[in-house]
XYZ file of C-alpha atoms in Angstrom:
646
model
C -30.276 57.336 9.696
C -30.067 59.612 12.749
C -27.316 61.937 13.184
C -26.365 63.655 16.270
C -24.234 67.004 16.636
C -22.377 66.797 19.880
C -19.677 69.248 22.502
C -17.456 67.662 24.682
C -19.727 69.129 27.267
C -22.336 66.625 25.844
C -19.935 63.635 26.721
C -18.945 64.976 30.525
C -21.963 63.562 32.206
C -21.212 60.187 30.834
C -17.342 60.207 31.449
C -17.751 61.332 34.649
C -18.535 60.995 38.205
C -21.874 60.902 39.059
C -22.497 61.229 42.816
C -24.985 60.699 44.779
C -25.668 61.707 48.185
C -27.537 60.935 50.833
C -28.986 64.286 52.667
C -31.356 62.112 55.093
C -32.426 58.741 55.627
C -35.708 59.128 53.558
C -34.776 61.386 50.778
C -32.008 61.349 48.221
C -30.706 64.078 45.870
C -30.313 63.300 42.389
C -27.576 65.167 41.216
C -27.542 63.292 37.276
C -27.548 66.148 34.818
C -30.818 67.835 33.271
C -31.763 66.010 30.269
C -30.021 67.372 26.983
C -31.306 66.921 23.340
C -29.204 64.723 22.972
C -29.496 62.198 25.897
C -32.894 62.712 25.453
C -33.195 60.892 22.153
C -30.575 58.279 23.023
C -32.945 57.255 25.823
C -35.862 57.128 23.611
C -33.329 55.388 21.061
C -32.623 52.709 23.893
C -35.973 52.705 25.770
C -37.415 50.613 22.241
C -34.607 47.896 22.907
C -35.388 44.707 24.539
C -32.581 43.701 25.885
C -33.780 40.136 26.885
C -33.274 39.383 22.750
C -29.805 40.663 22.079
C -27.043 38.165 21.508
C -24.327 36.666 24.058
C -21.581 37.938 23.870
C -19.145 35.854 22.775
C -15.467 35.449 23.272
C -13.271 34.478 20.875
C -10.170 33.066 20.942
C -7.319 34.616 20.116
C -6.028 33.969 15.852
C -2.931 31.883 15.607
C -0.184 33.623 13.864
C 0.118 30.681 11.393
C -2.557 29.033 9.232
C -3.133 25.119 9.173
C -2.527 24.256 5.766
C -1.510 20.877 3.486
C 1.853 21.743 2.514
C 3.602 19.753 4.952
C 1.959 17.016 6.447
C 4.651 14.512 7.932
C 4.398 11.243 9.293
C 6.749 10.486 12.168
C 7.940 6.960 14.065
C 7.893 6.853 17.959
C 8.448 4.448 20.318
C 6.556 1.806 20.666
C 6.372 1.928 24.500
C 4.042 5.041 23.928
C 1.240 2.648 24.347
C 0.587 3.337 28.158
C 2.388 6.808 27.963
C 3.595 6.272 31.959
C 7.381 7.056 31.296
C 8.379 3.237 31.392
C 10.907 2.177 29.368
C 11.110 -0.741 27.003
C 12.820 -3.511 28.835
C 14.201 -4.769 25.359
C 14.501 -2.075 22.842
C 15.544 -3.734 19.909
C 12.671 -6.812 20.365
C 10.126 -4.275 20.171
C 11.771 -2.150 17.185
C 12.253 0.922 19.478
C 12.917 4.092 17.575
C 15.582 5.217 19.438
C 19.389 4.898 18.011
C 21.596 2.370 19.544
C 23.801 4.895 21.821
C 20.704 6.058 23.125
C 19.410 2.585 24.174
C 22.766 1.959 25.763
C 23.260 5.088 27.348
C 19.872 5.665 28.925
C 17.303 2.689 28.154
C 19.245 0.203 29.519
C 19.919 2.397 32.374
C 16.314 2.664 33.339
C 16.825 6.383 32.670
C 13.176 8.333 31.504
C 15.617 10.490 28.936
C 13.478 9.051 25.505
C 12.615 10.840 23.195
C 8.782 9.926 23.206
C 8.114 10.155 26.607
C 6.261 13.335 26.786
C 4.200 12.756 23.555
C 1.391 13.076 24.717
C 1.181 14.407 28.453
C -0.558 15.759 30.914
C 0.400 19.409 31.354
C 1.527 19.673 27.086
C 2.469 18.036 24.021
C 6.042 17.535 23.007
C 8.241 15.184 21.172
C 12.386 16.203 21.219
C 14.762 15.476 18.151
C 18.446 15.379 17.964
C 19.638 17.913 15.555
C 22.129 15.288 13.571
C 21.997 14.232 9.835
C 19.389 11.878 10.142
C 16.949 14.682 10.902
C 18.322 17.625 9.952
C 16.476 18.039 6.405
C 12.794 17.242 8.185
C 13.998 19.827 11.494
C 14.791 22.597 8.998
C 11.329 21.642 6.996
C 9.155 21.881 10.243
C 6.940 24.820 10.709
C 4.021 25.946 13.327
C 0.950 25.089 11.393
C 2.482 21.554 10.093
C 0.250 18.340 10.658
C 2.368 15.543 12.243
C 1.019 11.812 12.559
C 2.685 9.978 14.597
C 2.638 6.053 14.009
C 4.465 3.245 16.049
C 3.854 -0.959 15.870
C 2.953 -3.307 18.313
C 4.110 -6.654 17.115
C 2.880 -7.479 13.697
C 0.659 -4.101 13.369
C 1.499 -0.836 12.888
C -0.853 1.705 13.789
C -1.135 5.310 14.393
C -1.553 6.283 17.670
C -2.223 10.307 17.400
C -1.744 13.581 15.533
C 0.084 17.066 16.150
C -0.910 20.384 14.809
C 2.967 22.276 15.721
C 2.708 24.800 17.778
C 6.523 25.792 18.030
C 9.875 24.659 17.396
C 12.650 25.450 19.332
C 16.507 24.875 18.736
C 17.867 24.097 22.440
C 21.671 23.714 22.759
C 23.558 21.059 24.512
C 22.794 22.142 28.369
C 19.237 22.758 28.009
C 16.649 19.878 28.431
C 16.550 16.428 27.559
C 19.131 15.530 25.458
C 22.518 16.857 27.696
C 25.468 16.948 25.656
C 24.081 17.468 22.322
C 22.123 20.264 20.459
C 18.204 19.063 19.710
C 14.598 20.394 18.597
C 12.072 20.841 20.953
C 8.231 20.288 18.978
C 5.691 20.979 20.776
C 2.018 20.453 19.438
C -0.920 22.666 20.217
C -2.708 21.613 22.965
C -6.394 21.998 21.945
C -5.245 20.762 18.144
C -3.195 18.116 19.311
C -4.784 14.519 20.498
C -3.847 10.972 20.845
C -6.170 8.683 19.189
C -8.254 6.514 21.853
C -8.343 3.410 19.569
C -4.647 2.276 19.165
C -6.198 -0.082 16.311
C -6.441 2.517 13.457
C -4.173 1.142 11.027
C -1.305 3.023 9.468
C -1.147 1.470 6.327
C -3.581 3.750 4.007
C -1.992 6.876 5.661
C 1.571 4.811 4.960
C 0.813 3.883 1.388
C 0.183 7.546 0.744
C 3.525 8.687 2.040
C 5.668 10.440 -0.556
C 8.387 8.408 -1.069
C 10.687 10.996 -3.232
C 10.592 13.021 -0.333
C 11.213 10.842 2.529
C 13.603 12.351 4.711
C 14.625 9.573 7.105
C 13.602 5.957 7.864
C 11.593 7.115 10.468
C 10.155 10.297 8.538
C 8.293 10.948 5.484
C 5.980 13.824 3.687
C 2.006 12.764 3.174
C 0.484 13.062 0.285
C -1.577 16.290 0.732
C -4.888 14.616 -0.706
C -5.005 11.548 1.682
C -5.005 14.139 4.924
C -8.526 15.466 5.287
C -10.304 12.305 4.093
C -8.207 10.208 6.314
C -8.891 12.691 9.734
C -12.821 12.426 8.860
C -12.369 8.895 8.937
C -10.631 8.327 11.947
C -13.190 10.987 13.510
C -15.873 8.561 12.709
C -14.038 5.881 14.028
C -14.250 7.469 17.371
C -17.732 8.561 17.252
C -19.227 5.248 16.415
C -16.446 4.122 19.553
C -18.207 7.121 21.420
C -21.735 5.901 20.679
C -20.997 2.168 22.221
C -19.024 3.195 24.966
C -22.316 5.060 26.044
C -24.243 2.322 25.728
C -21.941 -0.049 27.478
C -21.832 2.881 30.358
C -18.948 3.670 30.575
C -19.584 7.511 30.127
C -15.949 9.006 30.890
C -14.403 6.880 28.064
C -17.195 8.217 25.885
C -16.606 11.529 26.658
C -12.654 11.452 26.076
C -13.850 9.860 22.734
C -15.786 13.363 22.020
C -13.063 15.031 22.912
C -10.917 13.407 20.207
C -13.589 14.251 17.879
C -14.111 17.728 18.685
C -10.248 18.173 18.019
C -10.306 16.190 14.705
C -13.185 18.652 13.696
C -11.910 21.909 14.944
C -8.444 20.732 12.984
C -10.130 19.687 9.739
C -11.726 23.191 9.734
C -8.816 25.107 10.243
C -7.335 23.128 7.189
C -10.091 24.436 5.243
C -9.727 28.017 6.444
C -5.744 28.250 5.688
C -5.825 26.122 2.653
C -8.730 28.989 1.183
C -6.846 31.800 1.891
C -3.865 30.443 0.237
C -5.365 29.622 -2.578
C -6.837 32.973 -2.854
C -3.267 34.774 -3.005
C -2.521 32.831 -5.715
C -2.025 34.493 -9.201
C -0.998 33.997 -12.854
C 2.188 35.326 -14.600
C 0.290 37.913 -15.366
C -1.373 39.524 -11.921
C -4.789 38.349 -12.484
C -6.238 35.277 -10.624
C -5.771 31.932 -11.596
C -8.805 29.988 -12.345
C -10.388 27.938 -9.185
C -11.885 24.558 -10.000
C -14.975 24.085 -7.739
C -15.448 20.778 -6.805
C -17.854 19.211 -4.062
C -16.655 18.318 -0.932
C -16.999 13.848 -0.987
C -19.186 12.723 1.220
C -18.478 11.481 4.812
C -17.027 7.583 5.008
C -19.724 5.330 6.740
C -18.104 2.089 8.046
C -20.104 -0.878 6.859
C -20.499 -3.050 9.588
C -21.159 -6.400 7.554
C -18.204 -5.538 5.366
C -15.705 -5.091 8.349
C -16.517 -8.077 9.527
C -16.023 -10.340 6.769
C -12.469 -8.235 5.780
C -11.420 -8.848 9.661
C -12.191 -12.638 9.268
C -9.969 -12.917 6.452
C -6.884 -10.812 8.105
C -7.618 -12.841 11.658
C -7.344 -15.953 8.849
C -3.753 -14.914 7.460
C -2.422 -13.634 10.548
C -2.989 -17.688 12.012
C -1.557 -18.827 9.063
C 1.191 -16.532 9.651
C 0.532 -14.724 6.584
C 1.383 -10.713 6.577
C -0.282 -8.511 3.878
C -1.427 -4.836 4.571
C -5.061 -4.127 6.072
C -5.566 -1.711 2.587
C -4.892 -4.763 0.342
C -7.140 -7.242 2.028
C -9.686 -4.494 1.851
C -8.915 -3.722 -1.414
C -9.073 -7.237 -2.876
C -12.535 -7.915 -0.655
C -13.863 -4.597 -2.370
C -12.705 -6.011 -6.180
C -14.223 -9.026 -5.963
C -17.539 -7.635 -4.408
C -17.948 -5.145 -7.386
C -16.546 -7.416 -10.067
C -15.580 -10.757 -8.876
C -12.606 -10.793 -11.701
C -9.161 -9.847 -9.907
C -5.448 -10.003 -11.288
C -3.022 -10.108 -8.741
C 0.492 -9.715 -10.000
C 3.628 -8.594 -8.236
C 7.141 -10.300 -6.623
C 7.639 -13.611 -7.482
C 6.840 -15.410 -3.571
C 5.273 -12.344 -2.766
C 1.939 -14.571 -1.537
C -0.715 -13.819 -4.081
C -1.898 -17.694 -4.777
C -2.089 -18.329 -0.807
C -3.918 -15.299 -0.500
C -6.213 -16.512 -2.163
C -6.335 -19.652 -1.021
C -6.749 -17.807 2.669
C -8.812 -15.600 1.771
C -11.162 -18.576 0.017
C -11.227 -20.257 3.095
C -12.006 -17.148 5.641
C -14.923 -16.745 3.131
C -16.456 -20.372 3.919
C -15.943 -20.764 0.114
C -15.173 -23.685 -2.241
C -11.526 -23.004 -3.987
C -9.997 -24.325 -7.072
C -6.584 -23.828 -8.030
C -5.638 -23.823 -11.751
C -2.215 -23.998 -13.152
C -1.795 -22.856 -16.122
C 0.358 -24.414 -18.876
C 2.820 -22.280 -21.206
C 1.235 -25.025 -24.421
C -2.654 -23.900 -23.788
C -3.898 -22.865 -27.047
C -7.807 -22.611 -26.598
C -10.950 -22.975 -24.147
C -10.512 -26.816 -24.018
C -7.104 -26.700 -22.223
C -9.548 -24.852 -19.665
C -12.626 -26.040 -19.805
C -12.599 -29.636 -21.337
C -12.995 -31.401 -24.721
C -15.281 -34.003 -26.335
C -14.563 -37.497 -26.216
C -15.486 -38.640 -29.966
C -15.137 -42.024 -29.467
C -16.803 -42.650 -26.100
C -19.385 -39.689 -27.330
C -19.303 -37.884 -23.759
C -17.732 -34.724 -22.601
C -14.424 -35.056 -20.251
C -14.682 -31.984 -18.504
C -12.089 -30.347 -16.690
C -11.738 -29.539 -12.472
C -12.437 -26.217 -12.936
C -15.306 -26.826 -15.642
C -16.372 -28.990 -12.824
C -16.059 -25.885 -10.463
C -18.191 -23.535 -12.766
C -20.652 -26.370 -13.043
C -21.132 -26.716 -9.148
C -21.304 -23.020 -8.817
C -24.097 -22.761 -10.804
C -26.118 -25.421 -9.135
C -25.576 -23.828 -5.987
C -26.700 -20.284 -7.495
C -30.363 -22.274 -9.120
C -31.197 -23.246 -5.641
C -29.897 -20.747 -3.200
C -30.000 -17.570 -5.283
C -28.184 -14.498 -3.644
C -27.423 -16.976 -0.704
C -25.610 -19.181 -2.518
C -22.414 -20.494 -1.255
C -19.456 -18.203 -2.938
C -17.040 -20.458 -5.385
C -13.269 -19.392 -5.835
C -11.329 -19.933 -8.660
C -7.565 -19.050 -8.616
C -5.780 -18.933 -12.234
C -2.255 -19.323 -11.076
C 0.889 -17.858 -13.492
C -2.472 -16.755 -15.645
C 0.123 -15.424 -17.857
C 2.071 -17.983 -18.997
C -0.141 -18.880 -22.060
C -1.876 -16.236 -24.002
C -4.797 -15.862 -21.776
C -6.898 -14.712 -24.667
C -6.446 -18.445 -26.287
C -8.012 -20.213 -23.128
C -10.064 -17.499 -21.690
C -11.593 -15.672 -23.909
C -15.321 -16.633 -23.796
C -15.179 -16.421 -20.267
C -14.361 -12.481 -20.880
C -16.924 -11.771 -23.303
C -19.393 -13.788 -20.927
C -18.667 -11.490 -17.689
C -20.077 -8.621 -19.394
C -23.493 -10.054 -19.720
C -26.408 -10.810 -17.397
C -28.861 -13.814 -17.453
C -28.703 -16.398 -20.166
C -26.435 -14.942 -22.003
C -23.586 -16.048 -19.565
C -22.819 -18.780 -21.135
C -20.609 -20.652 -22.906
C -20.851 -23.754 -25.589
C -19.502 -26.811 -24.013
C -20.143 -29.369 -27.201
C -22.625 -29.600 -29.645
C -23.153 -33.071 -29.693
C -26.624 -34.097 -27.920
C -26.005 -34.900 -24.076
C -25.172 -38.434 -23.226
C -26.578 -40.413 -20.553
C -22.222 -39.959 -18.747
C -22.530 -36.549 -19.498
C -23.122 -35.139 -15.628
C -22.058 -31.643 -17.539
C -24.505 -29.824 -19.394
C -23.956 -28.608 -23.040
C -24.162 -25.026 -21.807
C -21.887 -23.912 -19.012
C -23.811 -21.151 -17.473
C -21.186 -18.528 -15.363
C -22.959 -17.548 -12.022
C -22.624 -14.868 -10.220
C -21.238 -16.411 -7.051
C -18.005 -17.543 -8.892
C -15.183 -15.249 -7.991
C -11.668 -15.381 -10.121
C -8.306 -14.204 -9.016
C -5.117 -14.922 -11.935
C -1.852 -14.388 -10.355
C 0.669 -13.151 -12.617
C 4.720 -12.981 -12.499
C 6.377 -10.725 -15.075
C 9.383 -12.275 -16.456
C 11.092 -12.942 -19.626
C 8.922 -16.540 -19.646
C 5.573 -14.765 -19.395
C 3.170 -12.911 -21.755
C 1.526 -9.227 -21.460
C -2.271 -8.713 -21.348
C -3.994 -7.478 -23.871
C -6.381 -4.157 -23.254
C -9.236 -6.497 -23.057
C -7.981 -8.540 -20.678
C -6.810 -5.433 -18.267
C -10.234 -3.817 -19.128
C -12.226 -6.487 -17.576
C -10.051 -6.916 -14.547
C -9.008 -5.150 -11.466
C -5.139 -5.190 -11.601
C -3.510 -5.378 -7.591
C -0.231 -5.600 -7.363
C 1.639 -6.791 -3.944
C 4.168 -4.635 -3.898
C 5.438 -4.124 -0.682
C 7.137 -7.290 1.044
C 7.561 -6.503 4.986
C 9.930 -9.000 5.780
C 9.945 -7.609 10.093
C 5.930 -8.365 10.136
C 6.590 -11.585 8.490
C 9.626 -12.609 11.369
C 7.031 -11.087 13.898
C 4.714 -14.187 13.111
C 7.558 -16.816 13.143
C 8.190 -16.224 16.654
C 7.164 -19.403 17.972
C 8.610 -21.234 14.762
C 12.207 -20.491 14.795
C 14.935 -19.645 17.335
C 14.559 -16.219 18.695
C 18.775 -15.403 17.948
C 18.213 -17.477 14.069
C 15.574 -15.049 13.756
C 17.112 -11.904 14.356
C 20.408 -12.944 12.719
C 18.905 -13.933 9.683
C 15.636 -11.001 9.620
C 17.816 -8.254 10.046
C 20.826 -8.792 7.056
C 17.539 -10.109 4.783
C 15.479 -6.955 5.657
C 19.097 -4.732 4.701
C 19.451 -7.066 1.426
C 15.847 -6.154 0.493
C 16.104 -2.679 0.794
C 18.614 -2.854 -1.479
C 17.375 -4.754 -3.917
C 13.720 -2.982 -3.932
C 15.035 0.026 -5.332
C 15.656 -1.773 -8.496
C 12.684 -3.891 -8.493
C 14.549 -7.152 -7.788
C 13.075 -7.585 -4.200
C 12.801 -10.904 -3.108
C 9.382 -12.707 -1.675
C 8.315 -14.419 1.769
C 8.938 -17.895 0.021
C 12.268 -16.527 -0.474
C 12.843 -15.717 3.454
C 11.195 -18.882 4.521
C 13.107 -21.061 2.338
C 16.384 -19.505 3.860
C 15.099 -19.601 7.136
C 14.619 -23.244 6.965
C 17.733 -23.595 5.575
C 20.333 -21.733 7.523
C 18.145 -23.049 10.789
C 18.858 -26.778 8.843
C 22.520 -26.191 8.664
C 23.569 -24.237 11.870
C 21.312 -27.411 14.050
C 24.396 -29.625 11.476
C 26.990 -28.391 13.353
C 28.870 -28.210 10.156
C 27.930 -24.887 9.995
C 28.015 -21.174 11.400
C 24.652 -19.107 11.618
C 26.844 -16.409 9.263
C 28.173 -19.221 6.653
C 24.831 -21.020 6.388
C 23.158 -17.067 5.269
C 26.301 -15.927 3.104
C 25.828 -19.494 1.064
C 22.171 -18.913 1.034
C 22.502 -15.705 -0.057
C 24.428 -16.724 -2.860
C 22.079 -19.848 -3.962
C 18.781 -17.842 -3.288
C 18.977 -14.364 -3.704
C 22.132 -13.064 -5.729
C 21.915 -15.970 -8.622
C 18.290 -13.861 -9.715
C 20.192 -10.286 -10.221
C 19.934 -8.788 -13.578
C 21.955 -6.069 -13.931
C 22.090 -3.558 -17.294
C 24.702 -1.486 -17.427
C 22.819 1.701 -19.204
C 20.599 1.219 -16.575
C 21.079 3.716 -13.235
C 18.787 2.489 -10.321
C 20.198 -1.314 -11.184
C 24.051 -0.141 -11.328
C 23.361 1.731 -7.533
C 21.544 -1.736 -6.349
C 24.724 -3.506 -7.130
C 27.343 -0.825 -5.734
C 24.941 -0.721 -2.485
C 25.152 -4.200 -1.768
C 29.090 -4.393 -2.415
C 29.381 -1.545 0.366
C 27.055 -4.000 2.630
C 28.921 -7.446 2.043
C 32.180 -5.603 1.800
C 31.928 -2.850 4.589
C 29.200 -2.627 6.792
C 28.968 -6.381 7.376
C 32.934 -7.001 8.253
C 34.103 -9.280 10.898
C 35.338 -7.974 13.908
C 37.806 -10.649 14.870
C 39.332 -11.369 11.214
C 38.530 -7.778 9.731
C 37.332 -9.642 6.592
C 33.588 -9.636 4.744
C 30.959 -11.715 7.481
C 29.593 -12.985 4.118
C 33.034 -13.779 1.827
C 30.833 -15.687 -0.739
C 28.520 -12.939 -1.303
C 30.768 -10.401 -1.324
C 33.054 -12.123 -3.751
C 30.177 -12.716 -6.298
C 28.660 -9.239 -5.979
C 32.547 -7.995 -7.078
C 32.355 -10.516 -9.608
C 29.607 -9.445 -10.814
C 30.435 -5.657 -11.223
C 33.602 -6.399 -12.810
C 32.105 -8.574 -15.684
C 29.471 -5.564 -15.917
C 32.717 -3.308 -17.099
C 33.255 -5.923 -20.243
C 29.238 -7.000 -20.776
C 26.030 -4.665 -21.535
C 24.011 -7.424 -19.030
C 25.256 -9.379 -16.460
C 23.092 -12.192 -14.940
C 23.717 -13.818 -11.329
C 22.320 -17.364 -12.322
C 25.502 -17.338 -15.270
């Protein structure tokens, strides 16, 4: 290493003025100082340099004072007129399930005054979205940091989808004569510009990202925490989304489309790396009890989702299927079901009583091109014969059963077609209601085994010249099974061999507003939203003890109330209350050791006795149900269990 011993008169030369002057027009003076040790071997230091092969310089942005991390990730409701992002408003806010409170819609959307919320999402000049700082949003406005992912989600119709993502930038408490919202104190978020983008496809469905929501930690109807491990996987995939969008825009020619596409997905990457970045260094502060480090668990990154073409397509047949059969389930659980029965075509779909899970598969049979068989099953069946058929001694030939019948054309079409044979469905409806391991146990042990071992002993009495069944029912491959299953007191458990050999789904979630969305042109447009909106409040109610009714349910009452208000005899609020009564109360179970059941009840007495009054007489809208709901809490003060039916 070379060393150099220097004066300041060493440095003056190259600090200072150097001047040269011109003494004629042909000769110049060069006044640069002699050469010095020193500059001497700094030139022949420098004079070895090409300086052709040194590296741009670079600038680099400035660091943000905050790091991107997981902690927080929020998913937030907007208005749905964010589609065009022009500063319209919605010509009917509650029709298109605006987000803004009713004052506001009074006071400024049905004033044609641009004071929303929403409006400047996703602008020109910056990102911003404004809050009111009241209850409803004072927990998630105290939570809210710089360096917090927001996703913001809105619906359009039947489908909710996401429509763009924040990385927060700032967050500013404005008082009640600054900005937007005059007269009252507010939040101003605003997202980083260059980590802040709305999504170009406004079909990327919110549902997975939904489904992954915290619900413990939800702070209002409109805003909930993400689960920290659905984030990253979920940007990557909506990045891919856009490049594949990217790649056919290009090849349709339309270039500036494409290049707003890359856009997007330079901002999805540039935010998923930052994750990485601030979620390291976090985890590298953390330590024991003790001082020392805790222990890291290195795991592989998973690989990058690749959207199967052929896949999509069938899943979006089936959806387009339900939605004209004006059927609403979640784009996960179609996907999810499709996925089951590819891998394992042996599916138990259980959940909510009217929930949908026989006509789903039914539907989904159908979107498939497939050939569908619906069993019910019978609380007496004992063995495989209720199932599959029995022996006729006397006339000596086999009497087999419609779904032995089923099997037996599914194989046929599997000898001749092979792995283009025609798919068969079978759907095992209440599967639970007999001891599924009486009837169906040989068709369990023969799923788990390949060629001629799949299957199972009809008869052993020689075949007769009737007998269009052979004595060996062979189990193809291209015979899918779904059992639906309601747990109630009339209704058996599965066994671990049952669940082992299965893929257990359960429907869950009943979105009574999608449904309503899809009965537009069925029902009157004032029935609708009479009836949808005190049914989705019931609901809510009722879901947090489990007791959620199903669409059956709501389309039974539906047809009902719109049955009995077309009388004459009755009133739109008469015909519900008596429904209410006859279809949805009379099923409440209610123990009294038990908390989340004992809140359901006191939550809908404060509905049918407070919020739902009538203005005129001051008394319950719904007398009937309120008076049972009452009754029912008072006999819960004398009884362990109270039952509605009773």
């Amino acid at each position: 290493m070379m060393s150099f011993e220097t004066t300041a008169s060493d440095y003056e030369p190259l600090t200072g003025d150097t001047q040269i002057e011109e003494s004629n027009e042909n000769n110049m003076i060069d006044e640069s100082p002699p050469e010095t040790p020193v500059n001497e071997a700094m030139r022949q230091v420098f004079s070895a340099v090409d300086i052709t092969k040194l590296p741009i310089e670079t600038k680099h942005p400035p660091r943000m004072n905050y790091n991107i991390t997981l902690d927080n990730c929020l998913l937030l409701k907007v208005n749905r007129h964010i589609n065009g992002f022009d500063g319209t408003i919605c010509p009917n806010a509650v029709r298109v399930l605006c987000g803004a409170p009713e004052y506001f819609r009074q006071m400024y959307c049905e004033k044609g005054e641009s004071r929303c919320y929403d409006l400047g999402l996703f602008g020109k000049d910056e990102y911003k979205v404004w809050k009111p700082a009241d209850d409803e949003y004072s927990e998630f406005l105290s939570t809210i940091a710089p360096g917090n992912i927001m996703l913001f989600w809105t619906n359009r119709g039947i489908f909710n989808y996401l429509v763009g993502v924040y990385v927060v930038d700032k967050v500013e408490r404005r008082d009640s004569r600054d900005g937007m919202l005059l007269g009252r104190p507010h939040y101003l978020i605003t997202g980083r510009q260059d980590l802040s983008v709305r999504f170009t496809d406004s079909l990327i469905d919110s549902t997975p990202i939904w489904n992954r929501s915290v619900r413990s930690e939800t702070f209002s109807k409109y805003v909930r925490k993400i689960d920290r491990s659905a984030i990253i996987p979920f940007l990557q995939r909506i990045q891919e989304q856009h490049e594949l969008k990217s790649s056919e825009m290009r090849t349709a020619g339309r270039i500036s489309d494409a290049e707003h596409c890359d856009i997007t997905v330079d901002r999805l990457i540039k935010i998923i790396d930052l994750v990485g970045e601030g979620n390291d260094t976090n985890r590298h502060k953390s330590t024991a009890g003790n001082g020392s480090s805790k222990p890291i668990l290195q795991v592989a990154p998973p690989p990058a989702q690749r959207l199967n073409k052929a896949v999509a397509v069938e899943v979006e047949r089936v959806i387009k299927f339900l939605r004209e059969e004006k059927l609403y389930y979640p784009d996960e659980l179609i996907w999810r079901y499709h996925i089951s029965l590819i891998s394992k075509p042996f599916v138990i779909l259980t959940g909510v009583s009217g929930g949908g899970k026989t006509r789903l598969t039914e539907v989904y049979a159908h979107a498939m091109n497939g050939k569908y068989c619906l069993v019910s099953i019978r609380p007496d069946w004992q063995s495989n014969e209720s199932l599959l058929g029995s022996y006729d001694i006397l006339n000596k030939r086999f009497i087999p059963t419609e779904f032995c019948r089923h099997v037996s054309n599914a194989a046929i079409e599997w000898r001749r077609n092979g792995k283009n044979a025609r798919k068969y469905f079978v759907c095992l409806d209440e599967m639970n209601l007999a001891r599924a391991e009486y009837y169906f146990s040989d068709f369990l042990s023969r799923l788990e085994v390949e060629g001629d071992l799949r299957k199972i002993r009809l008869y052993d009495q020689p075949q007769g010249s009737d007998d269009d069944i052979e004595q060996d029912l062979y189990i193809p491959p291209n015979l899918c099974i779904t059992g639906t299953v309601n747990l109630d007191e009339t209704t058996h458990t599965f066994s671990r061999k049952v669940l082992d050999r299965a893929n257990i789904i359960k429907i869950d979630r009943i979105e009574i507003g999608h449904m309503l969305d899809l009965l537009r042109s069925d029902y009157d447009e004032v029935l609708l939203d009479f009836v949808g909106t005190h049914l989705k409040e019931i609901n809510l109610r009722l879901a947090e003890a489990g007791q959620q009714f199903g669409y059956r349910t709501v389309h039974e009452i539906l047809d009902w109330v719109n049955e009995a208000y077309q009388s004459g005899y009755f009133t739109m609020p008469a015909a519900l209350d008596i429904q209410a009564v006859q279809k949805i109360l009379v099923k409440l179970e209610v123990s009294s050791d038990h908390n989340r059941q004992t809140s359901m009840l006191e939550k809908l007495n404060t509905y049918f006795d407070q919020e739902t009054r009538n203005a005129e007489t001051d008394r319950p809208l719904f007398e009937r149900s309120s008076e049972m709901v009452n009754e029912l809490i008072a006999r819960l003060q004398e009884e362990e269990i109270v039952i509605g039916q009773l």
